[in-house]
Amino acid sequence: MLIIKTIAEMRQFVSEARKNNRSVGLVPTMGYFHRGHLALMEKAVQQCDVVVTSLYVNPLQFGPAEDFAAYPKDLERDAKLAESVGVDVIFAPTDREMYPAGFDTTVSVGDTITGKLCGLSRPGHFTGVATVVTKLFNIVQPDKAFFGQKDAQQVLVIKRMVQDLNMNVEIVPVPIVREKDGLAMSSRNVYLTPEQRQAATVLYKSLQLAQEQVKKGQRDGAEICRLVKEKINSEPLAELDYVEIYSYPELKSIDKINGAALLAVAAKFGLARLIDNIILEA
Ligand code: PAF
């Protein structure tokens, strides 16, 4: 497996692959791999001839009071893990490579998708994501790009951007990977103390509660949100950010669940702000 740090070398590698008629898959990540990342890479290896995993903690998508400086990093460990699932290249550019002096262009996706959930809690976050993903698509020119469904809103932002800007890449969402007790895999789980780690299981439990309610015939979005909030608030270490339901994949406000709906939750446990979601089907 290669570790490439410059855009010029990355372009060179991809142009060789293309000359040999090989399809290219991209797995954009911020590193510190867990089984969720590895599931993205495995899917990419199944579907593409050559797989590039980008590893870049993108400063543009962090707010001033967020965890950019603390974000966990271990390139050596990540390289071993990526290699073990068959990744061909890790693209790990520096900040100067990605955002050289004078950089002054961003990509922003409209409010219908970004004006709610994490877009509201983290102003500027999705502009940072859309900008860096556009750059990665332009550099790697993948046939397919793989994103985790844990960031359901991010997947919709990227799909909207790809459609609106006629980007020639297929977006492949990959299901959430969970720990045995239901906690969704996240690089941020390393911030949790043992007590907070235990408390964080309340997120998935609250989603399961909602699913049971829908199975029993409950269709009232506000009532489901109320029950989910109550469940999360019953955990003293949880500091609730949001619990919301929208139509899926349109992300329109709904009162009643009639088709597919996204139930998304976010809460802080100490330093870790965690998100999770489930698609409820009436
Ligand atoms: O999901 C992530 O890890 C990041 O938002 C992404 C897509 C790699 C962009 O920095």
Tab-separated table of C-alpha atoms and ligand atoms in Angstrom:
chain	number	residue	atom	x	y	z
A	1	MET	CA	0.000	0.000	0.000
A	2	LEU	CA	1.196	3.492	-0.854
A	3	ILE	CA	0.990	6.578	1.321
A	4	ILE	CA	0.761	9.648	-0.894
A	5	LYS	CA	1.035	13.153	0.528
A	6	THR	CA	0.950	15.447	-2.475
A	7	ILE	CA	-1.824	16.262	-4.934
A	8	ALA	CA	0.573	15.936	-7.892
A	9	GLU	CA	1.532	12.357	-6.939
A	10	MET	CA	-2.087	11.456	-6.268
A	11	ARG	CA	-3.087	12.696	-9.734
A	12	GLN	CA	-0.202	10.768	-11.279
A	13	PHE	CA	-1.270	7.530	-9.566
A	14	VAL	CA	-4.886	7.915	-10.667
A	15	SER	CA	-3.973	8.744	-14.246
A	16	GLU	CA	-1.889	5.518	-14.443
A	17	ALA	CA	-4.858	3.537	-13.075
A	18	ARG	CA	-7.153	5.135	-15.647
A	19	LYS	CA	-4.729	4.362	-18.495
A	20	ASN	CA	-5.052	0.719	-17.451
A	21	ASN	CA	-8.873	0.982	-17.502
A	22	ARG	CA	-9.135	0.412	-13.783
A	23	SER	CA	-12.107	1.790	-11.853
A	24	VAL	CA	-11.267	3.991	-8.868
A	25	GLY	CA	-13.060	4.031	-5.503
A	26	LEU	CA	-12.580	6.778	-2.904
A	27	VAL	CA	-13.251	6.491	0.828
A	28	PRO	CA	-12.951	9.995	2.329
A	29	THR	CA	-12.090	9.887	6.046
A	30	MET	CA	-10.567	11.918	8.839
A	31	GLY	CA	-8.633	8.866	10.057
A	32	TYR	CA	-8.393	7.081	13.389
A	33	PHE	CA	-10.055	4.105	11.796
A	34	HIS	CA	-12.663	1.892	13.437
A	35	ARG	CA	-14.777	-0.919	12.020
A	36	GLY	CA	-17.149	1.586	10.450
A	37	HIS	CA	-14.327	2.972	8.297
A	38	LEU	CA	-13.145	-0.536	7.476
A	39	ALA	CA	-16.659	-1.441	6.286
A	40	LEU	CA	-16.486	1.506	3.835
A	41	MET	CA	-13.092	0.341	2.589
A	42	GLU	CA	-14.242	-3.284	2.245
A	43	LYS	CA	-17.247	-2.194	0.190
A	44	ALA	CA	-14.957	-0.078	-1.999
A	45	VAL	CA	-12.551	-2.997	-2.491
A	46	GLN	CA	-15.492	-5.202	-3.554
A	47	GLN	CA	-16.770	-2.669	-6.076
A	48	CYS	CA	-13.660	-0.970	-7.505
A	49	ASP	CA	-10.336	-2.084	-9.018
A	50	VAL	CA	-8.285	0.525	-7.164
A	51	VAL	CA	-9.188	1.979	-3.756
A	52	VAL	CA	-7.947	5.281	-2.367
A	53	THR	CA	-8.687	6.239	1.245
A	54	SER	CA	-8.155	9.888	1.990
A	55	LEU	CA	-7.100	10.702	5.516
A	56	TYR	CA	-7.360	14.373	6.303
A	57	VAL	CA	-8.693	16.171	9.383
A	58	ASN	CA	-10.326	19.034	7.547
A	59	PRO	CA	-10.034	22.284	9.546
A	60	LEU	CA	-12.762	23.936	7.457
A	61	GLN	CA	-15.521	21.718	8.865
A	62	PHE	CA	-14.790	22.414	12.561
A	63	GLY	CA	-16.230	25.360	14.474
A	64	PRO	CA	-13.935	27.504	16.683
A	65	ALA	CA	-15.105	25.782	19.909
A	66	GLU	CA	-14.946	22.274	18.460
A	67	ASP	CA	-12.446	19.410	18.739
A	68	PHE	CA	-10.183	20.059	15.717
A	69	ALA	CA	-6.986	20.244	17.802
A	70	ALA	CA	-7.917	17.192	19.909
A	71	TYR	CA	-9.081	15.005	17.018
A	72	PRO	CA	-7.333	11.612	17.409
A	73	LYS	CA	-4.563	10.803	14.917
A	74	ASP	CA	-2.388	7.726	14.302
A	75	LEU	CA	-1.249	7.366	10.699
A	76	GLU	CA	0.864	4.270	11.352
A	77	ARG	CA	-2.013	2.358	12.942
A	78	ASP	CA	-4.437	3.564	10.260
A	79	ALA	CA	-2.076	2.486	7.467
A	80	LYS	CA	-1.893	-1.078	8.851
A	81	LEU	CA	-5.672	-1.298	9.173
A	82	ALA	CA	-6.318	0.059	5.671
A	83	GLU	CA	-3.757	-2.310	4.191
A	84	SER	CA	-5.363	-5.272	5.976
A	85	VAL	CA	-8.628	-4.740	4.062
A	86	GLY	CA	-6.990	-4.236	0.670
A	87	VAL	CA	-6.773	-0.444	0.274
A	88	ASP	CA	-4.213	0.517	-2.408
A	89	VAL	CA	-3.417	4.102	-1.401
A	90	ILE	CA	-3.786	6.362	1.592
A	91	PHE	CA	-3.923	9.970	0.474
A	92	ALA	CA	-2.830	12.044	3.486
A	93	PRO	CA	-2.219	15.629	2.359
A	94	THR	CA	-0.957	18.423	4.620
A	95	ASP	CA	-2.975	21.552	5.402
A	96	ARG	CA	-0.674	23.595	3.138
A	97	GLU	CA	-1.319	21.169	0.300
A	98	MET	CA	-5.101	21.371	0.706
A	99	TYR	CA	-5.469	25.030	1.691
A	100	PRO	CA	-2.459	26.978	0.435
A	101	ALA	CA	-2.120	30.690	1.208
A	102	GLY	CA	-4.783	32.641	-0.648
A	103	PHE	CA	-7.326	29.809	-0.723
A	104	ASP	CA	-10.694	31.570	-1.010
A	105	THR	CA	-13.381	29.355	-2.526
A	106	THR	CA	-16.043	27.292	-0.785
A	107	VAL	CA	-18.927	25.074	-1.875
A	108	SER	CA	-22.185	25.430	0.035
A	109	VAL	CA	-25.296	23.314	-0.324
A	110	GLY	CA	-28.631	25.079	0.257
A	111	ASP	CA	-30.706	25.267	3.432
A	112	THR	CA	-33.308	22.629	2.573
A	113	ILE	CA	-30.756	20.023	3.536
A	114	THR	CA	-28.192	21.969	5.569
A	115	GLY	CA	-30.474	24.337	7.557
A	116	LYS	CA	-31.341	21.750	10.230
A	117	LEU	CA	-29.848	19.032	12.476
A	118	CYS	CA	-26.015	19.262	12.449
A	119	GLY	CA	-26.197	22.155	9.974
A	120	LEU	CA	-27.881	24.253	12.695
A	121	SER	CA	-25.818	22.978	15.639
A	122	ARG	CA	-22.546	23.336	13.721
A	123	PRO	CA	-22.725	26.498	11.563
A	124	GLY	CA	-20.419	26.260	8.532
A	125	HIS	CA	-19.817	22.528	9.061
A	126	PHE	CA	-21.394	21.345	5.815
A	127	THR	CA	-19.725	24.059	3.755
A	128	GLY	CA	-16.442	22.727	5.107
A	129	VAL	CA	-17.444	19.167	4.234
A	130	ALA	CA	-18.753	20.034	0.733
A	131	THR	CA	-15.614	22.052	-0.024
A	132	VAL	CA	-13.125	19.384	1.018
A	133	VAL	CA	-15.106	16.585	-0.645
A	134	THR	CA	-15.241	18.612	-3.888
A	135	LYS	CA	-11.472	19.018	-3.712
A	136	LEU	CA	-10.994	15.288	-3.053
A	137	PHE	CA	-13.293	14.406	-5.965
A	138	ASN	CA	-11.346	16.749	-8.246
A	139	ILE	CA	-7.993	15.335	-7.130
A	140	VAL	CA	-8.877	11.614	-7.142
A	141	GLN	CA	-11.642	11.651	-9.803
A	142	PRO	CA	-13.236	8.491	-8.389
A	143	ASP	CA	-15.932	6.450	-10.147
A	144	LYS	CA	-17.511	5.768	-6.768
A	145	ALA	CA	-17.190	7.335	-3.325
A	146	PHE	CA	-18.242	5.620	-0.104
A	147	PHE	CA	-19.785	7.378	2.930
A	148	GLY	CA	-21.148	6.043	6.232
A	149	GLN	CA	-24.858	6.317	6.936
A	150	LYS	CA	-24.129	7.373	10.524
A	151	ASP	CA	-23.686	10.818	8.983
A	152	ALA	CA	-27.026	10.534	7.171
A	153	GLN	CA	-27.302	14.299	6.632
A	154	GLN	CA	-23.758	14.414	5.237
A	155	VAL	CA	-24.653	11.703	2.693
A	156	LEU	CA	-27.644	13.791	1.556
A	157	VAL	CA	-25.511	16.951	1.359
A	158	ILE	CA	-22.944	15.161	-0.819
A	159	LYS	CA	-25.621	13.609	-3.044
A	160	ARG	CA	-27.293	17.014	-3.551
A	161	MET	CA	-23.938	18.607	-4.394
A	162	VAL	CA	-22.994	15.839	-6.844
A	163	GLN	CA	-26.349	16.132	-8.600
A	164	ASP	CA	-26.439	19.942	-8.645
A	165	LEU	CA	-22.835	20.391	-9.812
A	166	ASN	CA	-22.892	17.472	-12.312
A	167	MET	CA	-20.038	15.666	-10.626
A	168	ASN	CA	-19.264	12.391	-12.344
A	169	VAL	CA	-19.180	10.140	-9.288
A	170	GLU	CA	-21.575	7.616	-7.781
A	171	ILE	CA	-22.197	8.060	-4.047
A	172	VAL	CA	-22.473	4.755	-2.190
A	173	PRO	CA	-23.907	4.941	1.356
A	174	VAL	CA	-22.806	2.163	3.722
A	175	PRO	CA	-24.891	1.063	6.773
A	176	ILE	CA	-23.936	2.109	10.307
A	177	VAL	CA	-21.568	-0.286	12.114
A	178	ARG	CA	-22.296	-0.659	15.836
A	179	GLU	CA	-20.580	-2.001	18.916
A	180	LYS	CA	-22.223	-5.095	20.501
A	181	ASP	CA	-24.263	-2.861	22.829
A	182	GLY	CA	-25.522	-0.729	19.945
A	183	LEU	CA	-23.235	2.317	20.214
A	184	ALA	CA	-22.487	3.559	16.687
A	185	MET	CA	-18.783	3.416	15.780
A	186	SER	CA	-17.184	6.863	15.827
A	187	SER	CA	-13.625	8.144	16.121
A	188	ARG	CA	-14.996	10.437	18.843
A	189	ASN	CA	-15.887	7.463	21.085
A	190	VAL	CA	-12.253	7.581	22.302
A	191	TYR	CA	-13.089	10.787	24.209
A	192	LEU	CA	-15.545	8.876	26.447
A	193	THR	CA	-14.692	7.884	30.017
A	194	PRO	CA	-15.918	4.371	30.951
A	195	GLU	CA	-19.012	5.907	32.630
A	196	GLN	CA	-19.780	8.115	29.633
A	197	ARG	CA	-19.195	5.153	27.289
A	198	GLN	CA	-21.849	3.196	29.193
A	199	ALA	CA	-24.198	6.196	29.238
A	200	ALA	CA	-23.824	6.717	25.477
A	201	THR	CA	-25.691	3.470	24.781
A	202	VAL	CA	-28.836	5.469	25.538
A	203	LEU	CA	-28.704	6.904	21.992
A	204	TYR	CA	-29.266	3.606	20.223
A	205	LYS	CA	-31.733	2.497	22.902
A	206	SER	CA	-33.753	5.648	22.227
A	207	LEU	CA	-33.780	4.907	18.475
A	208	GLN	CA	-34.957	1.358	19.150
A	209	LEU	CA	-37.721	2.712	21.356
A	210	ALA	CA	-38.884	4.872	18.446
A	211	GLN	CA	-38.808	1.922	16.081
A	212	GLU	CA	-40.945	-0.144	18.464
A	213	GLN	CA	-43.425	2.727	18.678
A	214	VAL	CA	-43.728	2.869	14.886
A	215	LYS	CA	-44.167	-0.926	14.736
A	216	LYS	CA	-47.019	-0.579	17.239
A	217	GLY	CA	-48.702	1.914	14.922
A	218	GLN	CA	-47.535	5.256	16.364
A	219	ARG	CA	-47.315	7.760	13.478
A	220	ASP	CA	-47.123	11.065	15.354
A	221	GLY	CA	-43.637	12.544	14.835
A	222	ALA	CA	-43.871	14.954	17.804
A	223	GLU	CA	-44.912	12.154	20.171
A	224	ILE	CA	-42.056	9.924	18.993
A	225	CYS	CA	-39.566	12.790	19.451
A	226	ARG	CA	-40.972	13.443	22.928
A	227	LEU	CA	-40.436	9.803	23.962
A	228	VAL	CA	-36.910	9.748	22.484
A	229	LYS	CA	-35.977	13.001	24.275
A	230	GLU	CA	-37.394	11.635	27.536
A	231	LYS	CA	-35.290	8.493	27.141
A	232	ILE	CA	-32.062	10.405	26.421
A	233	ASN	CA	-32.733	12.910	29.220
A	234	SER	CA	-33.213	9.996	31.643
A	235	GLU	CA	-29.447	9.462	31.326
A	236	PRO	CA	-27.779	12.011	33.655
A	237	LEU	CA	-24.493	12.078	31.669
A	238	ALA	CA	-26.247	12.939	28.398
A	239	GLU	CA	-26.528	16.568	27.337
A	240	LEU	CA	-29.149	16.564	24.579
A	241	ASP	CA	-28.530	18.595	21.424
A	242	TYR	CA	-31.386	17.546	19.120
A	243	VAL	CA	-33.985	14.872	18.403
A	244	GLU	CA	-35.750	15.425	15.096
A	245	ILE	CA	-37.754	13.580	12.475
A	246	TYR	CA	-37.850	14.482	8.770
A	247	SER	CA	-39.093	12.813	5.627
A	248	TYR	CA	-36.348	10.755	4.044
A	249	PRO	CA	-34.488	11.419	1.839
A	250	GLU	CA	-36.088	14.864	1.221
A	251	LEU	CA	-35.504	16.118	4.784
A	252	LYS	CA	-38.839	17.964	4.786
A	253	SER	CA	-40.649	18.687	8.076
A	254	ILE	CA	-43.421	16.158	8.747
A	255	ASP	CA	-46.134	15.771	11.396
A	256	LYS	CA	-47.025	12.178	10.601
A	257	ILE	CA	-44.824	9.320	9.481
A	258	ASN	CA	-46.261	8.020	6.225
A	259	GLY	CA	-43.290	6.671	4.296
A	260	ALA	CA	-39.617	6.624	5.179
A	261	ALA	CA	-38.550	9.098	7.875
A	262	LEU	CA	-35.147	9.941	9.310
A	263	LEU	CA	-35.017	10.096	13.099
A	264	ALA	CA	-31.714	11.767	14.000
A	265	VAL	CA	-30.294	12.399	17.461
A	266	ALA	CA	-27.268	14.267	18.809
A	267	ALA	CA	-26.034	14.552	22.389
A	268	LYS	CA	-22.877	15.367	24.271
A	269	PHE	CA	-21.303	12.993	26.761
A	270	GLY	CA	-18.493	14.976	28.365
A	271	LEU	CA	-16.220	16.111	25.525
A	272	ALA	CA	-17.751	13.822	22.920
A	273	ARG	CA	-20.593	15.090	20.775
A	274	LEU	CA	-22.165	11.941	19.329
A	275	ILE	CA	-24.802	11.507	16.630
A	276	ASP	CA	-26.909	8.553	15.573
A	277	ASN	CA	-29.952	7.913	13.414
A	278	ILE	CA	-32.421	5.378	12.123
A	279	ILE	CA	-34.720	5.278	9.108
A	280	LEU	CA	-38.238	4.645	10.355
A	281	GLU	CA	-40.574	2.993	7.838
A	282	ALA	CA	-44.316	3.299	8.355
B	1	PAF	O1	-17.214	11.950	7.438
B	1	PAF	C1	-16.063	12.427	7.559
B	1	PAF	O2	-15.177	11.823	8.154
B	1	PAF	C2	-15.747	13.784	6.967
B	1	PAF	O3	-16.820	14.649	7.105
B	1	PAF	C3	-15.285	13.726	5.489
B	1	PAF	C4	-16.397	13.206	4.593
B	1	PAF	C5	-14.066	12.830	5.384
B	1	PAF	C6	-14.891	15.113	5.000
B	1	PAF	O4	-13.845	15.642	5.742
